[in-house]
mmCIF file of C-alpha atoms and ligand atoms in Angstrom:
data_model
loop_
_atom_site.group_PDB
_atom_site.id
_atom_site.type_symbol
_atom_site.label_atom_id
_atom_site.label_comp_id
_atom_site.label_asym_id
_atom_site.label_seq_id
_atom_site.Cartn_x
_atom_site.Cartn_y
_atom_site.Cartn_z
ATOM 1 C CA MET A 10 0.134 -0.007 -0.297
ATOM 2 C CA GLU A 11 0.934 3.349 -1.042
ATOM 3 C CA LEU A 12 2.128 5.548 2.556
ATOM 4 C CA ARG A 13 0.301 8.504 1.194
ATOM 5 C CA GLU A 14 -3.034 5.628 0.861
ATOM 6 C CA PHE A 15 -2.343 4.706 4.305
ATOM 7 C CA LEU A 16 -1.860 7.480 6.113
ATOM 8 C CA ASP A 17 -5.358 7.817 5.758
ATOM 9 C CA GLN A 18 -6.666 5.353 6.252
ATOM 10 C CA THR A 19 -4.983 5.597 9.848
ATOM 11 C CA ILE A 20 -6.384 9.379 10.249
ATOM 12 C CA GLU A 21 -10.316 7.599 9.346
ATOM 13 C CA LYS A 22 -8.725 4.672 12.203
ATOM 14 C CA ASN A 23 -7.769 7.263 14.777
ATOM 15 C CA LYS A 24 -10.676 9.385 14.453
ATOM 16 C CA PRO A 25 -12.168 8.137 17.784
ATOM 17 C CA LEU A 26 -9.355 9.324 19.575
ATOM 18 C CA ILE A 27 -10.434 12.708 19.413
ATOM 19 C CA ALA A 28 -13.311 12.262 21.876
ATOM 20 C CA GLN A 29 -10.436 11.239 24.912
ATOM 21 C CA GLY A 30 -9.648 15.004 24.670
ATOM 22 C CA HIS A 31 -10.734 18.446 24.402
ATOM 23 C CA VAL A 32 -9.018 21.281 22.897
ATOM 24 C CA ALA A 33 -6.564 23.369 25.064
ATOM 25 C CA THR A 34 -9.356 25.995 26.469
ATOM 26 C CA TYR A 35 -6.981 27.747 29.312
ATOM 27 C CA ILE A 36 -5.809 29.951 25.467
ATOM 28 C CA PRO A 37 -9.362 31.528 25.351
ATOM 29 C CA GLU A 38 -9.070 32.276 21.012
ATOM 30 C CA LEU A 39 -7.272 27.890 20.779
ATOM 31 C CA ALA A 40 -11.294 26.694 22.967
ATOM 32 C CA LYS A 41 -12.565 28.146 18.932
ATOM 33 C CA VAL A 42 -11.037 25.272 17.097
ATOM 34 C CA ASN A 43 -12.503 22.779 15.087
ATOM 35 C CA PRO A 44 -11.963 19.537 17.136
ATOM 36 C CA ASN A 45 -12.735 17.345 14.456
ATOM 37 C CA GLN A 46 -9.212 18.154 12.463
ATOM 38 C CA LEU A 47 -6.804 15.980 11.863
ATOM 39 C CA GLY A 48 -3.884 15.533 9.307
ATOM 40 C CA ALA A 49 -0.230 14.698 9.031
ATOM 41 C CA ALA A 50 2.405 14.717 6.874
ATOM 42 C CA ILE A 51 6.150 12.944 6.333
ATOM 43 C CA VAL A 52 9.017 15.096 4.727
ATOM 44 C CA ASN A 53 11.284 12.709 2.654
ATOM 45 C CA PRO A 54 15.028 13.194 2.123
ATOM 46 C CA ASP A 55 14.960 14.895 -0.578
ATOM 47 C CA GLY A 56 12.003 17.625 0.371
ATOM 48 C CA THR A 57 9.293 15.774 -1.477
ATOM 49 C CA ILE A 58 6.259 15.533 0.868
ATOM 50 C CA ILE A 59 3.543 12.834 2.332
ATOM 51 C CA SER A 60 0.198 14.647 3.691
ATOM 52 C CA SER A 61 -3.990 13.634 4.190
ATOM 53 C CA GLY A 62 -6.272 15.005 6.255
ATOM 54 C CA ASP A 63 -5.825 18.255 7.752
ATOM 55 C CA CYS A 64 -2.427 19.489 6.489
ATOM 56 C CA ASN A 65 -2.803 22.451 4.987
ATOM 57 C CA VAL A 66 -5.260 24.106 8.307
ATOM 58 C CA LYS A 67 -3.235 26.863 9.899
ATOM 59 C CA PHE A 68 -2.840 26.239 13.749
ATOM 60 C CA ALA A 69 -1.209 28.325 16.558
ATOM 61 C CA ILE A 70 2.060 26.313 16.727
ATOM 62 C CA GLU A 71 2.631 26.938 20.567
ATOM 63 C CA SER A 72 5.127 24.903 22.546
ATOM 64 C CA ILE A 73 6.414 23.878 19.071
ATOM 65 C CA SER A 74 8.736 27.143 19.248
ATOM 66 C CA LYS A 75 9.818 26.303 21.598
ATOM 67 C CA THR A 76 12.322 24.173 19.875
ATOM 68 C CA VAL A 77 13.001 26.955 16.456
ATOM 69 C CA VAL A 78 13.771 29.192 19.137
ATOM 70 C CA LEU A 79 16.204 26.682 21.170
ATOM 71 C CA ALA A 80 18.031 26.876 17.688
ATOM 72 C CA LEU A 81 18.739 30.254 16.795
ATOM 73 C CA ALA A 82 19.279 31.167 21.544
ATOM 74 C CA LEU A 83 22.163 28.553 20.968
ATOM 75 C CA LEU A 84 23.539 30.263 17.531
ATOM 76 C CA ASP A 85 22.587 34.093 19.012
ATOM 77 C CA ASN A 86 24.925 32.679 22.691
ATOM 78 C CA GLY A 87 26.349 29.852 21.932
ATOM 79 C CA GLU A 88 26.055 26.010 24.233
ATOM 80 C CA GLU A 89 28.129 26.882 27.047
ATOM 81 C CA GLU A 90 25.824 30.220 27.306
ATOM 82 C CA VAL A 91 22.338 28.897 26.373
ATOM 83 C CA PHE A 92 22.796 26.202 28.889
ATOM 84 C CA LYS A 93 24.753 28.730 32.088
ATOM 85 C CA HIS A 94 20.691 29.311 32.687
ATOM 86 C CA MET A 95 19.203 26.303 32.077
ATOM 87 C CA HIS A 96 19.370 22.815 33.025
ATOM 88 C CA LYS A 97 18.930 19.742 30.037
ATOM 89 C CA GLU A 98 17.032 16.868 32.341
ATOM 90 C CA PRO A 99 13.259 16.352 32.180
ATOM 91 C CA SER A 100 11.194 17.813 34.506
ATOM 92 C CA GLY A 101 8.349 14.792 36.003
ATOM 93 C CA ASP A 102 5.905 18.149 35.778
ATOM 94 C CA ALA A 103 3.282 19.807 34.265
ATOM 95 C CA PHE A 104 4.436 22.465 31.542
ATOM 96 C CA ASN A 105 3.830 25.020 33.219
ATOM 97 C CA SER A 106 4.935 23.764 36.286
ATOM 98 C CA ILE A 107 6.371 25.751 39.173
ATOM 99 C CA ILE A 108 7.448 23.843 41.824
ATOM 100 C CA LYS A 109 11.711 22.445 40.086
ATOM 101 C CA LEU A 110 11.846 26.713 40.268
ATOM 102 C CA GLU A 111 11.667 26.743 44.137
ATOM 103 C CA THR A 112 13.115 23.030 44.425
ATOM 104 C CA GLU A 113 16.062 22.895 42.531
ATOM 105 C CA PRO A 114 19.060 24.807 44.831
ATOM 106 C CA ASP A 115 20.179 27.340 41.396
ATOM 107 C CA HIS A 116 16.247 27.698 41.180
ATOM 108 C CA LEU A 117 17.321 27.798 37.481
ATOM 109 C CA PRO A 118 15.190 25.591 34.794
ATOM 110 C CA ARG A 119 15.090 22.113 34.562
ATOM 111 C CA ASN A 120 14.809 22.132 30.269
ATOM 112 C CA PRO A 121 13.860 24.278 27.122
ATOM 113 C CA TYR A 122 11.286 23.184 26.638
ATOM 114 C CA ILE A 123 9.304 23.156 29.480
ATOM 115 C CA ASN A 124 7.007 27.419 30.051
ATOM 116 C CA PRO A 125 10.111 28.170 32.639
ATOM 117 C CA GLY A 126 12.440 27.083 30.557
ATOM 118 C CA ALA A 127 11.156 28.324 26.814
ATOM 119 C CA ILE A 128 10.545 31.648 28.335
ATOM 120 C CA MET A 129 14.541 32.028 29.768
ATOM 121 C CA THR A 130 15.256 30.647 26.437
ATOM 122 C CA THR A 131 13.702 33.261 24.370
ATOM 123 C CA SER A 132 15.145 35.954 26.791
ATOM 124 C CA LEU A 133 18.068 34.893 24.954
ATOM 125 C CA ILE A 134 17.736 36.078 21.746
ATOM 126 C CA LYS A 135 19.494 38.298 20.633
ATOM 127 C CA GLY A 136 17.567 42.194 19.353
ATOM 128 C CA ALA A 137 17.643 45.243 20.169
ATOM 129 C CA ASN A 138 14.106 45.413 21.306
ATOM 130 C CA LYS A 139 10.971 43.393 21.196
ATOM 131 C CA GLU A 140 9.914 43.947 18.573
ATOM 132 C CA GLU A 141 13.762 43.388 16.470
ATOM 133 C CA LYS A 142 13.456 39.650 18.865
ATOM 134 C CA PHE A 143 10.632 38.408 17.954
ATOM 135 C CA ASN A 144 10.729 39.241 13.733
ATOM 136 C CA ARG A 145 13.792 37.444 14.562
ATOM 137 C CA ILE A 146 12.892 34.078 15.971
ATOM 138 C CA LEU A 147 9.941 34.134 12.732
ATOM 139 C CA THR A 148 12.344 35.176 9.977
ATOM 140 C CA PHE A 149 14.255 31.733 11.776
ATOM 141 C CA MET A 150 11.017 29.855 11.216
ATOM 142 C CA GLN A 151 10.404 30.517 8.059
ATOM 143 C CA LYS A 152 13.290 30.052 6.697
ATOM 144 C CA ILE A 153 13.425 25.902 8.483
ATOM 145 C CA ALA A 154 9.699 25.904 7.691
ATOM 146 C CA GLU A 155 11.054 26.939 3.970
ATOM 147 C CA ASP A 156 7.690 28.960 4.251
ATOM 148 C CA ASP A 157 7.389 32.349 3.772
ATOM 149 C CA THR A 158 3.925 32.419 4.634
ATOM 150 C CA LEU A 159 4.118 31.776 8.450
ATOM 151 C CA ASP A 160 2.743 34.766 10.331
ATOM 152 C CA LEU A 161 1.791 35.560 14.013
ATOM 153 C CA ALA A 162 -2.318 35.265 14.772
ATOM 154 C CA THR A 163 -2.878 38.389 16.697
ATOM 155 C CA GLU A 164 -6.315 36.951 17.785
ATOM 156 C CA THR A 165 -4.465 34.592 19.434
ATOM 157 C CA TYR A 166 -0.823 36.278 21.050
ATOM 158 C CA LEU A 167 -4.000 38.680 22.664
ATOM 159 C CA SER A 168 -5.074 35.806 24.426
ATOM 160 C CA GLU A 169 -2.366 34.122 25.300
ATOM 161 C CA LYS A 170 -1.453 37.739 26.914
ATOM 162 C CA ALA A 171 -4.860 38.256 28.606
ATOM 163 C CA THR A 172 -4.149 35.219 30.179
ATOM 164 C CA GLY A 173 -0.420 33.943 31.448
ATOM 165 C CA ASP A 174 -0.055 34.958 34.110
ATOM 166 C CA ILE A 175 0.679 31.501 35.146
ATOM 167 C CA ASN A 176 3.973 32.029 32.817
ATOM 168 C CA ARG A 177 4.072 35.387 34.441
ATOM 169 C CA ALA A 178 4.448 33.986 38.035
ATOM 170 C CA LEU A 179 7.165 32.279 36.616
ATOM 171 C CA THR A 180 9.142 34.563 34.992
ATOM 172 C CA TYR A 181 8.602 37.161 38.001
ATOM 173 C CA TYR A 182 9.998 34.062 40.126
ATOM 174 C CA MET A 183 12.856 33.640 38.074
ATOM 175 C CA LYS A 184 13.657 36.728 37.890
ATOM 176 C CA GLY A 185 13.262 37.391 42.290
ATOM 177 C CA GLN A 186 15.866 34.610 42.805
ATOM 178 C CA GLY A 187 18.107 37.552 40.137
ATOM 179 C CA VAL A 188 18.399 34.198 37.176
ATOM 180 C CA PHE A 189 16.173 35.812 34.684
ATOM 181 C CA PRO A 190 18.118 38.539 32.537
ATOM 182 C CA ALA A 191 16.145 40.038 31.293
ATOM 183 C CA ASP A 192 12.969 42.984 31.273
ATOM 184 C CA VAL A 193 10.537 40.382 31.558
ATOM 185 C CA ASN A 194 7.210 42.274 30.147
ATOM 186 C CA ASP A 195 8.825 42.218 27.230
ATOM 187 C CA THR A 196 10.284 38.570 27.252
ATOM 188 C CA LEU A 197 7.026 37.860 27.394
ATOM 189 C CA ASP A 198 5.322 39.419 25.090
ATOM 190 C CA VAL A 199 8.022 37.490 22.776
ATOM 191 C CA TYR A 200 7.498 34.525 24.150
ATOM 192 C CA PHE A 201 3.996 34.458 23.986
ATOM 193 C CA LYS A 202 4.322 35.953 20.192
ATOM 194 C CA GLN A 203 5.905 32.400 19.571
ATOM 195 C CA CYS A 204 3.454 30.803 20.354
ATOM 196 C CA SER A 205 1.052 32.766 18.242
ATOM 197 C CA ILE A 206 3.213 31.979 15.565
ATOM 198 C CA ASN A 207 0.702 30.148 12.452
ATOM 199 C CA VAL A 208 1.565 26.099 11.193
ATOM 200 C CA THR A 209 -0.008 23.985 9.350
ATOM 201 C CA CYS A 210 0.537 20.273 9.459
ATOM 202 C CA ILE A 211 3.071 20.750 6.587
ATOM 203 C CA SER A 212 5.175 23.115 7.946
ATOM 204 C CA LEU A 213 5.732 21.713 10.979
ATOM 205 C CA ALA A 214 6.735 18.339 9.039
ATOM 206 C CA LYS A 215 9.453 20.836 6.785
ATOM 207 C CA ILE A 216 11.111 21.981 10.026
ATOM 208 C CA ALA A 217 11.219 19.018 11.566
ATOM 209 C CA GLY A 218 13.082 17.246 8.456
ATOM 210 C CA PHE A 219 16.070 20.241 9.009
ATOM 211 C CA PHE A 220 16.416 18.601 12.199
ATOM 212 C CA ALA A 221 16.164 15.562 11.072
ATOM 213 C CA ARG A 222 18.981 16.569 8.192
ATOM 214 C CA GLY A 223 20.121 17.873 11.278
ATOM 215 C CA GLY A 224 19.951 21.623 10.405
ATOM 216 C CA VAL A 225 20.436 21.885 6.136
ATOM 217 C CA LEU A 226 17.525 23.117 4.820
ATOM 218 C CA SER A 227 16.514 20.645 1.770
ATOM 219 C CA THR A 228 17.958 22.384 -0.928
ATOM 220 C CA GLY A 229 21.246 21.642 0.901
ATOM 221 C CA GLU A 230 22.452 24.750 2.700
ATOM 222 C CA ARG A 231 23.389 24.215 6.092
ATOM 223 C CA VAL A 232 21.797 27.458 8.573
ATOM 224 C CA ILE A 233 22.475 25.347 12.573
ATOM 225 C CA PRO A 234 26.146 23.585 12.854
ATOM 226 C CA LYS A 235 24.901 19.560 12.889
ATOM 227 C CA ARG A 236 25.713 19.413 16.891
ATOM 228 C CA TYR A 237 22.949 22.363 17.754
ATOM 229 C CA ALA A 238 20.451 20.528 16.312
ATOM 230 C CA GLN A 239 21.180 17.120 18.416
ATOM 231 C CA ILE A 240 20.681 19.157 21.386
ATOM 232 C CA VAL A 241 17.412 20.473 19.944
ATOM 233 C CA THR A 242 16.025 16.815 18.927
ATOM 234 C CA GLY A 243 18.498 14.667 21.834
ATOM 235 C CA LEU A 244 15.614 16.687 24.638
ATOM 236 C CA ILE A 245 12.582 16.782 22.313
ATOM 237 C CA ALA A 246 13.436 12.924 23.004
ATOM 238 C CA THR A 247 13.817 13.565 25.974
ATOM 239 C CA CYS A 248 11.596 16.063 27.316
ATOM 240 C CA GLY A 249 9.597 16.974 24.356
ATOM 241 C CA MET A 250 6.641 15.802 25.015
ATOM 242 C CA TYR A 251 6.193 16.847 29.290
ATOM 243 C CA ASP A 252 5.846 14.037 31.365
ATOM 244 C CA GLN A 253 4.442 11.470 29.087
ATOM 245 C CA SER A 254 7.348 12.107 26.787
ATOM 246 C CA GLY A 255 9.252 8.340 27.856
ATOM 247 C CA ALA A 256 5.938 6.723 27.347
ATOM 248 C CA PHE A 257 5.640 9.055 24.203
ATOM 249 C CA LEU A 258 9.599 7.727 23.295
ATOM 250 C CA ASP A 259 8.494 3.919 24.442
ATOM 251 C CA ASN A 260 5.491 3.039 22.654
ATOM 252 C CA ILE A 261 6.079 4.989 19.809
ATOM 253 C CA GLY A 262 9.664 4.641 19.582
ATOM 254 C CA VAL A 263 10.216 8.299 17.642
ATOM 255 C CA PRO A 264 11.633 11.683 19.408
ATOM 256 C CA GLY A 265 8.259 13.702 19.934
ATOM 257 C CA LYS A 266 7.749 18.772 20.745
ATOM 258 C CA SER A 267 3.425 18.532 21.379
ATOM 259 C CA GLY A 268 1.699 21.454 20.937
ATOM 260 C CA VAL A 269 -1.765 22.579 22.707
ATOM 261 C CA GLY A 270 -2.695 24.422 19.846
ATOM 262 C CA GLY A 271 -2.019 19.672 19.251
ATOM 263 C CA GLY A 272 0.718 20.090 16.934
ATOM 264 C CA ILE A 273 3.483 17.254 17.350
ATOM 265 C CA LEU A 274 6.618 17.706 15.644
ATOM 266 C CA CYS A 275 8.568 14.853 15.055
ATOM 267 C CA PRO A 276 11.941 14.401 13.807
ATOM 268 C CA LEU A 277 13.455 10.880 13.068
ATOM 269 C CA SER A 278 17.731 11.895 12.421
ATOM 270 C CA SER A 279 18.153 8.573 11.965
ATOM 271 C CA LYS A 280 16.067 8.076 8.939
ATOM 272 C CA LYS A 281 16.840 12.293 8.068
ATOM 273 C CA ILE A 282 12.790 11.740 8.150
ATOM 274 C CA GLY A 283 10.557 14.798 9.525
ATOM 275 C CA ILE A 284 6.782 13.818 10.767
ATOM 276 C CA ALA A 285 4.392 16.066 12.235
ATOM 277 C CA VAL A 286 0.887 15.411 13.230
ATOM 278 C CA PHE A 287 -2.282 18.202 13.926
ATOM 279 C CA GLY A 288 -4.604 17.702 16.465
ATOM 280 C CA PRO A 289 -6.884 19.861 18.098
ATOM 281 C CA ALA A 290 -7.662 17.672 20.782
ATOM 282 C CA ILE A 291 -5.190 17.298 23.780
ATOM 283 C CA ASP A 292 -5.043 14.551 26.616
ATOM 284 C CA LYS A 293 -4.058 16.507 30.546
ATOM 285 C CA GLU A 294 -0.828 16.829 29.392
ATOM 286 C CA GLY A 295 -1.724 18.173 26.489
ATOM 287 C CA ASN A 296 -0.362 16.136 23.813
ATOM 288 C CA SER A 297 -2.913 14.830 20.999
ATOM 289 C CA THR A 298 -5.062 11.931 21.560
ATOM 290 C CA ALA A 299 -5.594 11.048 17.951
ATOM 291 C CA GLY A 300 -2.125 12.311 16.772
ATOM 292 C CA MET A 301 -0.058 10.549 19.571
ATOM 293 C CA GLY A 302 -2.432 7.566 16.990
ATOM 294 C CA ILE A 303 -1.531 8.301 14.091
ATOM 295 C CA LEU A 304 1.791 8.149 15.155
ATOM 296 C CA LYS A 305 2.111 5.268 16.803
ATOM 297 C CA ASP A 306 0.027 3.445 13.098
ATOM 298 C CA LEU A 307 3.082 5.165 11.105
ATOM 299 C CA SER A 308 5.398 3.747 13.246
ATOM 300 C CA ILE A 309 4.533 0.269 12.845
ATOM 301 C CA LYS A 310 3.730 0.289 9.437
ATOM 302 C CA MET A 311 7.019 2.230 8.728
ATOM 303 C CA ASP A 312 9.433 0.123 11.007
ATOM 304 C CA TYR A 313 10.600 3.555 12.515
ATOM 305 C CA ASP A 314 13.296 2.914 15.155
ATOM 306 C CA MET A 315 15.467 6.204 16.136
ATOM 307 C CA PHE A 316 18.610 4.217 17.455
HETATM 308 N N1 LIG B 402 1.818 29.468 24.954
HETATM 309 C C1 LIG B 402 1.586 27.792 25.245
HETATM 310 C C2 LIG B 402 1.415 28.273 27.283
HETATM 311 O O1 LIG B 402 2.200 29.006 28.008
HETATM 312 C C3 LIG B 402 2.634 26.905 25.905
HETATM 313 C C4 LIG B 402 1.962 25.401 25.950
HETATM 314 C C5 LIG B 402 2.065 24.795 25.588
HETATM 315 O O2 LIG B 402 1.928 24.114 23.958
HETATM 316 O O3 LIG B 402 2.381 23.502 25.421
HETATM 317 O O4 LIG B 402 1.132 27.626 27.847
#
């Protein structure tokens, strides 16, 4: 069976899992999204794309932006500097938990993919002001997604900004402990905007392909050193699905980074393949229920193995 036909079938097969999740409601704009959408896309090593379902629907990238901003922060500052501000270990807590910030002796975030670590990463992006910092993130994301149409969803941004008090609490806590190196409100503004960039399943799969190829575009152009792509993908494997990361890697066998907009990005470096799914109904950890079902079927069918 053709892979395209398989994707069509597995999307249909996993539709019942939509009922096991709900669209995110803590960001009001996300609560308006139709939960019944489902899409999948695969980018081959040569850049060709196989896709099915709602793969051209625009949705908010949310936490998946954290991988792209980490890559840019590494380019801007180097590995040593970035990891003076955060650890590289799973947190075992929810993405917006404050617990470890208090209990860790140095009060630094456990990793760049939980919210405090991601906000810390955003604070390291270079730029004269918050507008320039966000524009650099957007331009970098467009480049590695090979998609100039990625843009800011203003309504989502305003919604995140209006309701982002837990993110404010996390950031002020770090500032109060003397470990946050930048202005809290300016950094949060950039963070809310980066989470509100609209992507499609296809553009996400292209970003996954970029990381899977070790930081090289489908044209062969190298954008980041291979080492930085390794850091981004290694942390996706260990921390990408929050406190479901271990079970996800065990069940599905590919690294995944989820977002509460319903996307999951999977860079499969061993095969230089980029995969993405989109299903806005998410579970209590924040991960797409039907999206994970599709990835499991795909992984079994293709015998994907990250090692
Ligand atoms: N913008 C969301 C937040 O900060 C991202 C969370 C996620 O996608 O997991 O809460």
